[in-house]
CSV table of C-alpha atoms in Angstrom, one decimal:
chain,number,residue,atom,x,y,z
A,1,UNK,CA,111.8,24.6,90.4
A,2,UNK,CA,110.4,21.3,88.3
A,3,UNK,CA,112.4,19.1,86.6
A,4,UNK,CA,110.3,17.4,83.7
A,5,UNK,CA,111.1,13.9,81.0
A,6,UNK,CA,110.3,16.3,79.6
A,7,UNK,CA,113.3,7.2,61.8
A,8,UNK,CA,113.9,5.4,59.0
A,9,UNK,CA,114.9,5.0,55.4
A,10,UNK,CA,113.0,5.6,52.2
A,11,UNK,CA,113.1,9.0,49.6
A,12,UNK,CA,110.6,11.9,49.7
A,13,UNK,CA,108.4,12.6,53.0
A,14,UNK,CA,106.3,9.5,53.5
A,15,UNK,CA,102.9,10.0,54.9
A,16,UNK,CA,103.2,7.1,57.6
A,17,UNK,CA,105.7,7.1,60.2
A,18,UNK,CA,107.7,4.0,59.4
A,19,UNK,CA,110.5,3.9,62.0
A,20,UNK,CA,112.6,0.9,61.1
A,21,UNK,CA,115.9,-0.6,64.3
A,22,UNK,CA,118.1,2.6,65.5
A,23,UNK,CA,119.1,3.5,68.7
A,24,UNK,CA,116.9,6.5,70.3
A,25,UNK,CA,119.2,8.5,73.1
A,26,UNK,CA,116.7,10.0,75.0
A,27,UNK,CA,116.6,12.4,78.1
A,28,UNK,CA,114.0,12.8,80.5
A,29,UNK,CA,112.3,9.8,79.2
A,30,UNK,CA,110.9,8.6,82.6
A,31,UNK,CA,107.2,10.2,82.0
A,32,UNK,CA,105.4,12.7,79.5
A,33,UNK,CA,106.1,13.7,76.6
A,34,UNK,CA,109.7,12.1,76.8
A,35,UNK,CA,108.1,8.2,78.0
A,36,UNK,CA,105.5,8.5,75.1
A,37,UNK,CA,108.2,8.8,72.2
A,38,UNK,CA,110.8,6.5,73.6
A,39,UNK,CA,107.6,3.7,74.1
A,40,UNK,CA,106.3,5.4,70.4
A,41,UNK,CA,110.1,4.4,69.4
A,42,UNK,CA,110.4,1.0,70.9
A,43,UNK,CA,107.0,-0.7,69.4
A,44,UNK,CA,108.7,0.2,66.8
A,45,UNK,CA,111.5,-1.9,66.8
A,46,UNK,CA,114.1,1.1,68.8
A,47,UNK,CA,116.9,-0.2,71.2
A,48,UNK,CA,116.0,3.2,73.7
A,49,UNK,CA,118.3,4.7,75.8
A,50,UNK,CA,117.0,7.2,78.6
A,51,UNK,CA,118.9,10.1,81.1
A,52,UNK,CA,117.1,11.1,83.2
A,53,UNK,CA,117.2,11.4,87.6
A,54,UNK,CA,114.7,8.0,87.6
A,55,UNK,CA,114.2,4.8,85.5
A,56,UNK,CA,112.1,4.9,82.8
A,57,UNK,CA,109.0,2.8,83.6
A,58,UNK,CA,108.5,1.1,80.1
A,59,UNK,CA,110.8,-2.5,79.9
A,60,UNK,CA,113.6,-3.3,77.6
A,61,UNK,CA,114.4,0.5,78.2
A,62,UNK,CA,117.8,1.1,79.6
A,63,UNK,CA,118.1,3.9,82.1
A,64,UNK,CA,121.4,5.8,82.7
A,65,UNK,CA,120.7,8.0,85.8
A,66,UNK,CA,122.4,11.1,85.7
A,67,UNK,CA,121.1,14.4,87.2
A,68,UNK,CA,121.8,16.9,83.7
A,69,UNK,CA,122.8,19.9,85.9
A,70,UNK,CA,125.8,18.6,87.6
A,71,UNK,CA,128.8,18.9,85.9
A,72,UNK,CA,130.1,15.6,84.7
A,73,UNK,CA,127.6,13.6,83.7
A,74,UNK,CA,128.4,12.9,80.3
A,75,UNK,CA,131.3,10.9,81.1
A,76,UNK,CA,128.6,7.9,82.2
A,77,UNK,CA,126.9,8.4,78.7
A,78,UNK,CA,130.6,8.0,76.7
A,79,UNK,CA,131.6,5.5,79.2
A,80,UNK,CA,128.2,3.4,78.0
A,81,UNK,CA,128.6,3.9,74.3
A,82,UNK,CA,131.9,3.0,74.3
A,83,UNK,CA,131.5,0.2,76.0
A,84,UNK,CA,128.2,-1.5,75.1
A,85,UNK,CA,126.7,-3.2,71.5
A,86,UNK,CA,125.6,-0.2,71.0
A,87,UNK,CA,128.6,1.6,71.0
A,88,UNK,CA,129.4,0.4,67.1
A,89,UNK,CA,130.3,3.1,64.8
A,90,UNK,CA,128.2,4.1,62.7
A,91,UNK,CA,125.0,3.5,63.4
A,92,UNK,CA,122.3,4.8,62.8
A,93,UNK,CA,120.7,7.1,66.1
A,94,UNK,CA,117.8,9.2,67.2
A,95,UNK,CA,119.1,12.5,69.9
A,96,UNK,CA,116.0,13.7,71.5
A,97,UNK,CA,117.2,16.1,73.9
A,98,UNK,CA,113.9,16.4,75.9
A,99,UNK,CA,114.7,17.1,79.5
A,100,UNK,CA,113.9,20.8,80.6
A,101,UNK,CA,113.6,22.5,83.9
A,102,UNK,CA,110.3,24.7,85.2
A,103,UNK,CA,111.2,27.9,87.0
A,104,UNK,CA,108.3,30.9,86.9
A,105,UNK,CA,109.9,33.6,88.0
A,106,UNK,CA,109.9,37.0,86.9
A,107,UNK,CA,112.3,39.1,84.6
A,108,UNK,CA,112.4,41.8,87.5
A,109,UNK,CA,113.3,39.3,89.9
A,110,UNK,CA,115.5,36.3,89.0
A,111,UNK,CA,117.4,34.0,91.3
A,112,UNK,CA,120.6,33.5,89.6
A,113,UNK,CA,121.3,30.2,91.0
A,114,UNK,CA,117.6,28.8,89.7
A,115,UNK,CA,118.2,30.7,86.1
A,116,UNK,CA,121.8,29.0,85.5
A,117,UNK,CA,120.3,25.9,86.6
A,118,UNK,CA,117.8,25.8,84.2
A,119,UNK,CA,120.3,26.9,81.0
A,120,UNK,CA,122.8,24.0,82.7
A,121,UNK,CA,119.5,21.6,81.6
A,122,UNK,CA,117.7,23.3,78.8
A,123,UNK,CA,120.6,24.5,77.0
A,124,UNK,CA,124.0,23.1,78.3
A,125,UNK,CA,123.2,19.3,78.8
A,126,UNK,CA,122.3,19.3,75.1
A,127,UNK,CA,124.7,21.0,73.4
A,128,UNK,CA,127.4,18.9,75.6
A,129,UNK,CA,125.6,14.9,74.8
A,130,UNK,CA,125.7,16.4,70.6
A,131,UNK,CA,129.6,16.8,71.4
A,132,UNK,CA,129.4,13.1,73.3
A,133,UNK,CA,127.0,11.3,70.7
A,134,UNK,CA,128.0,12.8,67.1
A,135,UNK,CA,131.2,10.8,66.5
A,136,UNK,CA,128.9,7.3,66.8
A,137,UNK,CA,125.7,8.6,64.5
A,138,UNK,CA,126.1,7.1,60.8
A,139,UNK,CA,123.7,7.9,57.9
A,140,UNK,CA,120.0,9.0,59.1
A,141,UNK,CA,120.9,9.8,62.3
A,142,UNK,CA,118.8,12.7,63.2
A,143,UNK,CA,119.8,15.5,66.8
A,144,UNK,CA,116.3,16.3,67.9
A,145,UNK,CA,115.6,19.2,70.8
A,146,UNK,CA,112.3,19.5,72.4
A,147,UNK,CA,111.2,23.2,72.1
A,148,UNK,CA,108.0,24.9,73.0
A,149,UNK,CA,105.6,27.3,72.1
A,150,UNK,CA,107.5,29.8,74.2
A,151,UNK,CA,111.0,29.0,72.2
A,152,UNK,CA,109.7,32.4,69.9
A,153,UNK,CA,106.7,33.9,72.7
A,154,UNK,CA,107.5,35.6,76.0
A,155,UNK,CA,105.0,34.7,78.8
A,156,UNK,CA,105.5,36.6,82.5
A,157,UNK,CA,106.9,34.7,85.0
A,158,UNK,CA,108.5,32.6,83.3
A,159,UNK,CA,112.7,34.4,82.3
A,160,UNK,CA,114.1,31.3,82.6
A,161,UNK,CA,112.6,29.0,80.8
A,162,UNK,CA,111.5,31.0,77.4
A,163,UNK,CA,115.3,32.8,77.6
A,164,UNK,CA,116.0,28.6,77.6
A,165,UNK,CA,113.9,27.5,74.8
A,166,UNK,CA,114.7,31.0,72.9
A,167,UNK,CA,118.4,29.6,73.6
A,168,UNK,CA,117.4,26.0,72.7
A,169,UNK,CA,116.3,27.0,69.0
A,170,UNK,CA,119.4,29.0,68.3
A,171,UNK,CA,121.5,25.4,69.2
A,172,UNK,CA,119.3,23.6,66.7
A,173,UNK,CA,119.6,26.9,64.4
A,174,UNK,CA,123.7,26.1,64.5
A,175,UNK,CA,123.7,22.3,65.3
A,176,UNK,CA,122.1,22.3,60.6
A,177,UNK,CA,125.0,24.4,59.9
A,178,UNK,CA,127.4,22.8,61.5
A,179,UNK,CA,126.9,19.7,60.3
A,180,UNK,CA,126.2,20.7,57.1
A,181,UNK,CA,130.0,21.9,57.7
A,182,UNK,CA,130.6,17.9,58.4
A,183,UNK,CA,128.6,16.8,55.3
A,184,UNK,CA,130.0,18.8,53.4
A,185,UNK,CA,133.9,18.0,54.5
A,186,UNK,CA,133.3,13.9,54.4
A,187,UNK,CA,131.7,14.6,50.7
A,188,UNK,CA,135.4,15.7,50.4
A,189,UNK,CA,136.9,13.5,51.7
A,190,UNK,CA,134.7,10.4,50.0
A,191,UNK,CA,135.7,12.2,46.6
A,192,UNK,CA,139.2,11.4,46.7
A,193,UNK,CA,138.3,7.7,47.2
A,194,UNK,CA,138.7,5.4,43.9
A,195,UNK,CA,134.9,4.0,43.3
A,196,UNK,CA,133.1,5.7,46.0
A,197,UNK,CA,130.0,7.8,45.2
A,198,UNK,CA,129.8,11.2,46.8
A,199,UNK,CA,126.0,9.8,48.3
A,200,UNK,CA,127.7,7.7,50.7
A,201,UNK,CA,128.3,10.4,52.9
A,202,UNK,CA,126.3,10.2,56.3
A,203,UNK,CA,123.3,12.3,56.1
A,204,UNK,CA,122.9,13.5,59.8
A,205,UNK,CA,119.3,16.3,60.6
A,206,UNK,CA,118.0,18.0,62.9
A,207,UNK,CA,115.0,20.0,64.2
A,208,UNK,CA,113.6,21.9,67.3
A,209,UNK,CA,109.8,20.3,67.8
A,210,UNK,CA,108.3,23.1,69.7
A,211,UNK,CA,105.0,21.6,71.8
A,212,UNK,CA,102.3,24.0,72.8
A,213,UNK,CA,100.5,22.9,76.6
A,214,UNK,CA,100.4,19.9,76.3
A,215,UNK,CA,98.8,17.7,79.5
A,216,UNK,CA,102.3,16.4,81.5
A,217,UNK,CA,102.8,16.1,85.2
A,218,UNK,CA,105.2,19.4,84.4
A,219,UNK,CA,102.8,21.4,82.9
A,220,UNK,CA,99.8,20.3,85.7
A,221,UNK,CA,103.0,21.5,88.5
A,222,UNK,CA,102.9,24.9,86.5
A,223,UNK,CA,99.4,25.5,86.5
A,224,UNK,CA,98.9,24.6,90.6
A,225,UNK,CA,95.0,24.2,91.7
A,226,UNK,CA,93.7,27.7,90.1
A,227,UNK,CA,90.5,27.2,87.8
A,228,UNK,CA,91.3,29.7,86.8
A,229,UNK,CA,94.6,30.4,86.1
A,230,UNK,CA,93.7,26.1,83.9
A,231,UNK,CA,91.1,28.0,82.3
A,232,UNK,CA,92.5,31.2,80.8
A,233,UNK,CA,95.2,28.1,78.9
A,234,UNK,CA,92.0,26.6,77.7
A,235,UNK,CA,90.7,29.6,75.8
A,236,UNK,CA,94.2,30.2,74.5
A,237,UNK,CA,94.4,26.6,73.2
A,238,UNK,CA,91.6,26.9,69.2
A,239,UNK,CA,90.6,23.4,70.4
A,240,UNK,CA,90.2,23.9,74.4
A,241,UNK,CA,91.8,21.2,75.4
A,242,UNK,CA,95.5,20.3,76.1
A,243,UNK,CA,97.8,17.6,73.9
A,244,UNK,CA,98.5,14.4,74.4
A,245,UNK,CA,101.9,13.5,75.0
A,246,UNK,CA,101.3,10.8,72.2
A,247,UNK,CA,100.6,13.2,69.8
A,248,UNK,CA,103.4,15.0,70.4
A,249,UNK,CA,105.7,12.3,70.2
A,250,UNK,CA,104.3,10.9,66.8
A,251,UNK,CA,105.3,14.2,65.6
A,252,UNK,CA,108.9,13.4,66.5
A,253,UNK,CA,108.7,10.1,65.4
A,254,UNK,CA,108.4,11.8,61.9
A,255,UNK,CA,110.8,14.8,62.2
A,256,UNK,CA,113.0,11.2,62.8
A,257,UNK,CA,111.9,9.9,60.0
A,258,UNK,CA,112.5,12.7,57.4
A,259,UNK,CA,115.6,14.9,57.2
A,260,UNK,CA,112.8,17.5,54.7
A,261,UNK,CA,112.2,18.9,58.7
A,262,UNK,CA,116.5,19.7,58.2
A,263,UNK,CA,117.0,23.1,60.7
A,264,UNK,CA,112.5,23.7,61.0
A,265,UNK,CA,111.2,24.3,63.9
A,266,UNK,CA,108.0,22.9,63.9
A,267,UNK,CA,105.6,23.5,65.9
A,268,UNK,CA,102.2,21.7,67.3
A,269,UNK,CA,99.9,23.1,69.1
A,270,UNK,CA,96.2,22.9,68.5
A,271,UNK,CA,96.4,26.1,66.7
A,272,UNK,CA,96.9,28.8,69.6
A,273,UNK,CA,94.0,32.0,70.2
A,274,UNK,CA,95.8,35.3,68.1
A,275,UNK,CA,95.2,38.3,70.6
C-alpha cells in the first residue's frame, strides 16, 4: 500500500493563471503533484500549509505532520487555524485534497482493512477537512479535489483505489450543491441588511481535477520493475509519455483561478487511447 502526495480576482475566464496572495492548504505536498502544486502557489505569493506524514521540502512551507488514516488528526488543523495569523476570518483560501493511498487489490479478494484505510485517506479525510476549513473561507475561495482518470473508469486489480476516486467525484458534486445552498442563504441574509449588495456574499467554488498517468513516486512504485507493464501504460497515451507533475499543477491553479469550473470534473491526461 502506498500513500502519495498525490486563485485570483478578475471577471471571466483568464487565459493565464494570475494567482494572488492567499492561503493554500494542501494535503500530501511532500512530493509528486502536491509538491509541484505547492511550489507553483508559493512562487505566486501564497502562504502554503501542507498536511502530510512528512515535511514538504520547499522553503517557507509550514507542514502539519498528520496521518490522515488515523482519526482525530483534524484537531491539529483546527487548532492551527484558530491560533495562527492564518486563522483570520474570512480570507481567500484554496483547499486542495491531494493526498491519496493506492492499493493493488482485486474485487474478488479485497483486504477489508486496506480498503478502509484507502477510503479513510482518499474520501473521509477530505470531507472532514472541508468541515474544519470551510468556516475560515472568504470570497473567491475554492475546494479542489485531485481525482484520477480512474475516477470514471475501472481497471483490473485496483478495486479500493478506483472505488475511492469514484466516491471522491461524488463528494465534489455534493460539495458544489452544499456551497450553492450556503451562498443562497448568505445572499438572503445580506439582502436584509441596509445598503448591502447581494453580490457581497462569499463565492466559493469547487472542482475535481483528474490527471492521467503522472510521473510520480507513487505511480513508479505501482508500476514496479516490469518493463512490459510500463510500456503498456505508455501505449495508452496518445502522446506516449507520462504527465509531468508541474503540468497537473498548472491545471489545478487554473481551476483555483476560475469559478466558472464550479462543479466540474476536469480531465488532464494527454489524451488517452480509446480501446
